[in-house]
PDB file of N, CA and C in Angstrom:
ATOM      1  N   MET D 749     -11.987  23.485  14.142  1.00  0.00           N
ATOM      2  CA  MET D 749     -12.643  22.284  13.656  1.00  0.00           C
ATOM      3  C   MET D 749     -12.288  22.046  12.185  1.00  0.00           C
ATOM      4  N   ALA D 750     -12.275  23.104  11.376  1.00  0.00           N
ATOM      5  CA  ALA D 750     -11.941  22.952   9.958  1.00  0.00           C
ATOM      6  C   ALA D 750     -10.493  22.496   9.788  1.00  0.00           C
ATOM      7  N   ASP D 751      -9.589  23.016  10.629  1.00  0.00           N
ATOM      8  CA  ASP D 751      -8.183  22.598  10.557  1.00  0.00           C
ATOM      9  C   ASP D 751      -8.049  21.116  10.867  1.00  0.00           C
ATOM     10  N   ARG D 752      -8.785  20.645  11.858  1.00  0.00           N
ATOM     11  CA  ARG D 752      -8.750  19.237  12.231  1.00  0.00           C
ATOM     12  C   ARG D 752      -9.274  18.373  11.097  1.00  0.00           C
ATOM     13  N   ASP D 753     -10.380  18.782  10.488  1.00  0.00           N
ATOM     14  CA  ASP D 753     -10.947  18.021   9.378  1.00  0.00           C
ATOM     15  C   ASP D 753      -9.995  17.982   8.190  1.00  0.00           C
ATOM     16  N   THR D 754      -9.356  19.100   7.907  1.00  0.00           N
ATOM     17  CA  THR D 754      -8.387  19.157   6.811  1.00  0.00           C
ATOM     18  C   THR D 754      -7.207  18.241   7.102  1.00  0.00           C
ATOM     19  N   ARG D 755      -6.725  18.261   8.339  1.00  0.00           N
ATOM     20  CA  ARG D 755      -5.589  17.403   8.720  1.00  0.00           C
ATOM     21  C   ARG D 755      -5.964  15.929   8.602  1.00  0.00           C
ATOM     22  N   LEU D 756      -7.149  15.565   9.067  1.00  0.00           N
ATOM     23  CA  LEU D 756      -7.582  14.173   8.968  1.00  0.00           C
ATOM     24  C   LEU D 756      -7.730  13.749   7.511  1.00  0.00           C
ATOM     25  N   ARG D 757      -8.267  14.619   6.681  1.00  0.00           N
ATOM     26  CA  ARG D 757      -8.410  14.309   5.257  1.00  0.00           C
ATOM     27  C   ARG D 757      -7.035  14.109   4.617  1.00  0.00           C
ATOM     28  N   ASP D 758      -6.083  14.978   4.948  1.00  0.00           N
ATOM     29  CA  ASP D 758      -4.726  14.847   4.407  1.00  0.00           C
ATOM     30  C   ASP D 758      -4.070  13.543   4.860  1.00  0.00           C
ATOM     31  N   LEU D 759      -4.248  13.189   6.127  1.00  0.00           N
ATOM     32  CA  LEU D 759      -3.681  11.936   6.632  1.00  0.00           C
ATOM     33  C   LEU D 759      -4.292  10.737   5.922  1.00  0.00           C
ATOM     34  N   ARG D 760      -5.597  10.773   5.684  1.00  0.00           N
ATOM     35  CA  ARG D 760      -6.251   9.662   4.980  1.00  0.00           C
ATOM     36  C   ARG D 760      -5.743   9.554   3.540  1.00  0.00           C
ATOM     37  N   GLN D 761      -5.518  10.701   2.893  1.00  0.00           N
ATOM     38  CA  GLN D 761      -4.986  10.678   1.529  1.00  0.00           C
ATOM     39  C   GLN D 761      -3.576  10.097   1.509  1.00  0.00           C
ATOM     40  N   GLN D 762      -2.760  10.457   2.478  1.00  0.00           N
ATOM     41  CA  GLN D 762      -1.406   9.906   2.561  1.00  0.00           C
ATOM     42  C   GLN D 762      -1.453   8.400   2.790  1.00  0.00           C
ATOM     43  N   LEU D 763      -2.361   7.967   3.642  1.00  0.00           N
ATOM     44  CA  LEU D 763      -2.525   6.542   3.911  1.00  0.00           C
ATOM     45  C   LEU D 763      -2.953   5.807   2.651  1.00  0.00           C
ATOM     46  N   ASP D 764      -3.907   6.371   1.926  1.00  0.00           N
ATOM     47  CA  ASP D 764      -4.351   5.765   0.670  1.00  0.00           C
ATOM     48  C   ASP D 764      -3.199   5.671  -0.324  1.00  0.00           C
ATOM     49  N   GLN D 765      -2.368   6.716  -0.400  1.00  0.00           N
ATOM     50  CA  GLN D 765      -1.234   6.717  -1.322  1.00  0.00           C
ATOM     51  C   GLN D 765      -0.236   5.616  -0.958  1.00  0.00           C
ATOM     52  N   LEU D 766       0.032   5.439   0.326  1.00  0.00           N
ATOM     53  CA  LEU D 766       0.938   4.363   0.748  1.00  0.00           C
ATOM     54  C   LEU D 766       0.376   2.997   0.369  1.00  0.00           C
ATOM     55  N   ASP D 767      -0.926   2.819   0.538  1.00  0.00           N
ATOM     56  CA  ASP D 767      -1.555   1.551   0.166  1.00  0.00           C
ATOM     57  C   ASP D 767      -1.448   1.307  -1.336  1.00  0.00           C
ATOM     58  N   ILE D 768      -1.655   2.346  -2.137  1.00  0.00           N
ATOM     59  CA  ILE D 768      -1.556   2.222  -3.595  1.00  0.00           C
ATOM     60  C   ILE D 768      -0.133   1.846  -3.993  1.00  0.00           C
ATOM     61  N   GLU D 769       0.849   2.512  -3.395  1.00  0.00           N
ATOM     62  CA  GLU D 769       2.250   2.210  -3.704  1.00  0.00           C
ATOM     63  C   GLU D 769       2.594   0.772  -3.339  1.00  0.00           C
ATOM     64  N   ALA D 770       2.095   0.317  -2.217  1.00  0.00           N
ATOM     65  CA  ALA D 770       2.398  -1.044  -1.771  1.00  0.00           C
ATOM     66  C   ALA D 770       1.758  -2.083  -2.676  1.00  0.00           C
ATOM     67  N   GLN D 771       0.573  -1.810  -3.165  1.00  0.00           N
ATOM     68  CA  GLN D 771      -0.129  -2.769  -4.006  1.00  0.00           C
ATOM     69  C   GLN D 771       0.347  -2.726  -5.452  1.00  0.00           C
ATOM     70  N   GLY D 772       0.787  -1.565  -5.911  1.00  0.00           N
ATOM     71  CA  GLY D 772       1.107  -1.400  -7.315  1.00  0.00           C
ATOM     72  C   GLY D 772       2.549  -1.661  -7.682  1.00  0.00           C
ATOM     73  N   SER D 773       3.378  -2.021  -6.738  1.00  0.00           N
ATOM     74  CA  SER D 773       4.782  -2.235  -7.064  1.00  0.00           C
ATOM     75  C   SER D 773       5.362  -3.347  -6.201  1.00  0.00           C
ATOM     76  N   ALA D 774       6.489  -3.828  -6.663  1.00  0.00           N
ATOM     77  CA  ALA D 774       7.206  -4.851  -5.896  1.00  0.00           C
ATOM     78  C   ALA D 774       8.191  -4.130  -4.984  1.00  0.00           C
ATOM     79  N   LEU D 775       7.806  -3.945  -3.748  1.00  0.00           N
ATOM     80  CA  LEU D 775       8.668  -3.260  -2.798  1.00  0.00           C
ATOM     81  C   LEU D 775       9.743  -4.207  -2.275  1.00  0.00           C
ATOM     82  N   THR D 776      10.934  -3.655  -2.073  1.00  0.00           N
ATOM     83  CA  THR D 776      11.978  -4.439  -1.420  1.00  0.00           C
ATOM     84  C   THR D 776      11.579  -4.607   0.046  1.00  0.00           C
ATOM     85  N   PRO D 777      12.176  -5.557   0.753  1.00  0.00           N
ATOM     86  CA  PRO D 777      11.835  -5.707   2.174  1.00  0.00           C
ATOM     87  C   PRO D 777      12.039  -4.411   2.971  1.00  0.00           C
ATOM     88  N   GLY D 778      13.094  -3.679   2.676  1.00  0.00           N
ATOM     89  CA  GLY D 778      13.339  -2.415   3.374  1.00  0.00           C
ATOM     90  C   GLY D 778      12.283  -1.372   3.066  1.00  0.00           C
ATOM     91  N   GLU D 779      11.886  -1.291   1.790  1.00  0.00           N
ATOM     92  CA  GLU D 779      10.840  -0.349   1.397  1.00  0.00           C
ATOM     93  C   GLU D 779       9.505  -0.733   2.019  1.00  0.00           C
ATOM     94  N   ALA D 780       9.224  -2.029   2.057  1.00  0.00           N
ATOM     95  CA  ALA D 780       7.972  -2.505   2.646  1.00  0.00           C
ATOM     96  C   ALA D 780       7.926  -2.165   4.134  1.00  0.00           C
ATOM     97  N   GLU D 781       9.045  -2.337   4.820  1.00  0.00           N
ATOM     98  CA  GLU D 781       9.099  -2.011   6.249  1.00  0.00           C
ATOM     99  C   GLU D 781       8.905  -0.512   6.464  1.00  0.00           C
ATOM    100  N   LYS D 782       9.542   0.295   5.626  1.00  0.00           N
ATOM    101  CA  LYS D 782       9.385   1.747   5.727  1.00  0.00           C
ATOM    102  C   LYS D 782       7.928   2.127   5.462  1.00  0.00           C
ATOM    103  N   ASN D 783       7.320   1.508   4.458  1.00  0.00           N
ATOM    104  CA  ASN D 783       5.923   1.765   4.131  1.00  0.00           C
ATOM    105  C   ASN D 783       5.037   1.420   5.324  1.00  0.00           C
ATOM    106  N   ARG D 784       5.272   0.260   5.942  1.00  0.00           N
ATOM    107  CA  ARG D 784       4.473  -0.151   7.107  1.00  0.00           C
ATOM    108  C   ARG D 784       4.650   0.826   8.267  1.00  0.00           C
ATOM    109  N   ALA D 785       5.878   1.281   8.486  1.00  0.00           N
ATOM    110  CA  ALA D 785       6.137   2.224   9.575  1.00  0.00           C
ATOM    111  C   ALA D 785       5.408   3.542   9.328  1.00  0.00           C
ATOM    112  N   GLN D 786       5.459   4.022   8.079  1.00  0.00           N
ATOM    113  CA  GLN D 786       4.749   5.254   7.742  1.00  0.00           C
ATOM    114  C   GLN D 786       3.245   5.064   7.901  1.00  0.00           C
ATOM    115  N   ARG D 787       2.767   3.918   7.455  1.00  0.00           N
ATOM    116  CA  ARG D 787       1.337   3.617   7.529  1.00  0.00           C
ATOM    117  C   ARG D 787       0.884   3.543   8.987  1.00  0.00           C
ATOM    118  N   ASP D 788       1.671   2.885   9.822  1.00  0.00           N
ATOM    119  CA  ASP D 788       1.339   2.790  11.243  1.00  0.00           C
ATOM    120  C   ASP D 788       1.309   4.173  11.895  1.00  0.00           C
ATOM    121  N   ALA D 789       2.269   5.024  11.543  1.00  0.00           N
ATOM    122  CA  ALA D 789       2.303   6.377  12.099  1.00  0.00           C
ATOM    123  C   ALA D 789       1.078   7.174  11.657  1.00  0.00           C
ATOM    124  N   LEU D 790       0.699   7.043  10.389  1.00  0.00           N
ATOM    125  CA  LEU D 790      -0.490   7.741   9.902  1.00  0.00           C
ATOM    126  C   LEU D 790      -1.746   7.238  10.599  1.00  0.00           C
ATOM    127  N   LEU D 791      -1.837   5.930  10.789  1.00  0.00           N
ATOM    128  CA  LEU D 791      -3.004   5.378  11.484  1.00  0.00           C
ATOM    129  C   LEU D 791      -3.082   5.889  12.921  1.00  0.00           C
ATOM    130  N   ARG D 792      -1.928   5.982  13.591  1.00  0.00           N
ATOM    131  CA  ARG D 792      -1.920   6.535  14.954  1.00  0.00           C
ATOM    132  C   ARG D 792      -2.396   7.980  14.939  1.00  0.00           C
ATOM    133  N   ASP D 793      -1.904   8.758  13.972  1.00  0.00           N
ATOM    134  CA  ASP D 793      -2.329  10.152  13.867  1.00  0.00           C
ATOM    135  C   ASP D 793      -3.827  10.252  13.607  1.00  0.00           C
ATOM    136  N   LEU D 794      -4.333   9.388  12.732  1.00  0.00           N
ATOM    137  CA  LEU D 794      -5.765   9.397  12.453  1.00  0.00           C
ATOM    138  C   LEU D 794      -6.562   9.039  13.701  1.00  0.00           C
ATOM    139  N   ARG D 795      -6.134   8.012  14.413  1.00  0.00           N
ATOM    140  CA  ARG D 795      -6.844   7.621  15.638  1.00  0.00           C
ATOM    141  C   ARG D 795      -6.775   8.733  16.674  1.00  0.00           C
ATOM    142  N   ASP D 796      -5.613   9.365  16.796  1.00  0.00           N
ATOM    143  CA  ASP D 796      -5.480  10.469  17.750  1.00  0.00           C
ATOM    144  C   ASP D 796      -6.392  11.625  17.364  1.00  0.00           C
ATOM    145  N   GLY D 797      -6.465  11.920  16.081  1.00  0.00           N
ATOM    146  CA  GLY D 797      -7.341  12.989  15.602  1.00  0.00           C
ATOM    147  C   GLY D 797      -8.799  12.653  15.801  1.00  0.00           C
ATOM    148  N   ASP D 798      -9.162  11.404  15.542  1.00  0.00           N
ATOM    149  CA  ASP D 798     -10.539  10.972  15.753  1.00  0.00           C
ATOM    150  C   ASP D 798     -10.869  10.956  17.236  1.00  0.00           C
ATOM    151  N   ALA D 799      -9.890  10.696  18.085  1.00  0.00           N
ATOM    152  CA  ALA D 799     -10.130  10.667  19.527  1.00  0.00           C
ATOM    153  C   ALA D 799     -10.513  12.052  20.036  1.00  0.00           C
ATOM    154  N   ASP D 800     -10.040  13.078  19.352  1.00  0.00           N
ATOM    155  CA  ASP D 800     -10.418  14.431  19.737  1.00  0.00           C
ATOM    156  C   ASP D 800     -11.911  14.663  19.538  1.00  0.00           C
ATOM    157  N   ALA D 801     -12.491  13.964  18.570  1.00  0.00           N
ATOM    158  CA  ALA D 801     -13.895  14.178  18.235  1.00  0.00           C
ATOM    159  C   ALA D 801     -14.824  13.201  18.940  1.00  0.00           C
ATOM    160  N   THR D 802     -14.312  12.034  19.312  1.00  0.00           N
ATOM    161  CA  THR D 802     -15.163  11.022  19.938  1.00  0.00           C
ATOM    162  C   THR D 802     -14.498  10.482  21.187  1.00  0.00           C
ATOM    163  N   THR D 803     -15.286   9.794  21.989  1.00  0.00           N
ATOM    164  CA  THR D 803     -14.711   9.204  23.193  1.00  0.00           C
ATOM    165  C   THR D 803     -14.162   7.822  22.924  1.00  0.00           C
ATOM    166  N   ASP D 804     -14.650   7.141  21.889  1.00  0.00           N
ATOM    167  CA  ASP D 804     -14.195   5.792  21.561  1.00  0.00           C
ATOM    168  C   ASP D 804     -13.674   5.779  20.136  1.00  0.00           C
ATOM    169  N   ALA D 805     -12.390   6.080  19.972  1.00  0.00           N
ATOM    170  CA  ALA D 805     -11.815   6.184  18.637  1.00  0.00           C
ATOM    171  C   ALA D 805     -11.086   4.927  18.205  1.00  0.00           C
ATOM    172  N   THR D 806     -11.041   3.914  19.034  1.00  0.00           N
ATOM    173  CA  THR D 806     -10.345   2.687  18.673  1.00  0.00           C
ATOM    174  C   THR D 806     -11.178   1.920  17.660  1.00  0.00           C
ATOM    175  N   PRO D 807     -10.629   1.671  16.459  1.00  0.00           N
ATOM    176  CA  PRO D 807     -11.415   0.954  15.450  1.00  0.00           C
ATOM    177  C   PRO D 807     -11.596  -0.508  15.831  1.00  0.00           C
ATOM    178  N   THR D 808     -12.727  -1.039  15.442  1.00  0.00           N
ATOM    179  CA  THR D 808     -12.946  -2.462  15.650  1.00  0.00           C
ATOM    180  C   THR D 808     -12.128  -3.219  14.624  1.00  0.00           C
ATOM    181  N   GLU D 809     -12.019  -4.508  14.793  1.00  0.00           N
ATOM    182  CA  GLU D 809     -11.244  -5.317  13.850  1.00  0.00           C
ATOM    183  C   GLU D 809     -11.811  -5.184  12.443  1.00  0.00           C
ATOM    184  N   ALA D 810     -13.122  -5.096  12.319  1.00  0.00           N
ATOM    185  CA  ALA D 810     -13.755  -4.970  11.007  1.00  0.00           C
ATOM    186  C   ALA D 810     -13.442  -3.625  10.365  1.00  0.00           C
ATOM    187  N   GLU D 811     -13.246  -2.572  11.162  1.00  0.00           N
ATOM    188  CA  GLU D 811     -12.965  -1.248  10.626  1.00  0.00           C
ATOM    189  C   GLU D 811     -11.490  -1.047  10.317  1.00  0.00           C
ATOM    190  N   ALA D 812     -10.630  -1.796  10.958  1.00  0.00           N
ATOM    191  CA  ALA D 812      -9.195  -1.620  10.780  1.00  0.00           C
ATOM    192  C   ALA D 812      -8.785  -2.037   9.373  1.00  0.00           C
ATOM    193  N   PRO D 813      -7.951  -1.212   8.719  1.00  0.00           N
ATOM    194  CA  PRO D 813      -7.494  -1.569   7.380  1.00  0.00           C
ATOM    195  C   PRO D 813      -6.602  -2.802   7.415  1.00  0.00           C
ATOM    196  N   PRO D 814      -6.537  -3.524   6.318  1.00  0.00           N
ATOM    197  CA  PRO D 814      -5.717  -4.738   6.291  1.00  0.00           C
ATOM    198  C   PRO D 814      -4.234  -4.408   6.435  1.00  0.00           C
ATOM    199  N   THR D 815      -3.500  -5.321   7.009  1.00  0.00           N
ATOM    200  CA  THR D 815      -2.061  -5.173   7.163  1.00  0.00           C
ATOM    201  C   THR D 815      -1.386  -5.651   5.884  1.00  0.00           C
ATOM    202  N   LEU D 816      -0.453  -4.847   5.389  1.00  0.00           N
ATOM    203  CA  LEU D 816       0.261  -5.204   4.165  1.00  0.00           C
ATOM    204  C   LEU D 816       1.310  -6.256   4.479  1.00  0.00           C
ATOM    205  N   GLN D 817       1.385  -7.261   3.658  1.00  0.00           N
ATOM    206  CA  GLN D 817       2.376  -8.321   3.824  1.00  0.00           C
ATOM    207  C   GLN D 817       3.449  -8.170   2.756  1.00  0.00           C
ATOM    208  N   PRO D 818       4.718  -8.350   3.118  1.00  0.00           N
ATOM    209  CA  PRO D 818       5.797  -8.210   2.113  1.00  0.00           C
ATOM    210  C   PRO D 818       5.768  -9.325   1.089  1.00  0.00           C
TER     211      PRO D 818
END
């Protein structure tokens, strides 16, 4: 359980870092696409990890983080 919590915390920190990078700089279209791909992968990992703990891990639209636009 502690390993799972640590992994989820690390994934959330990585997601936050990607969001900060996207907001704080002018990304090229290629960098923005790479950022979105990494962000999507992290979100999938977070949902998969949360699914281990709950039966309904799909976030509602209100809970889902905003999509970054280039």
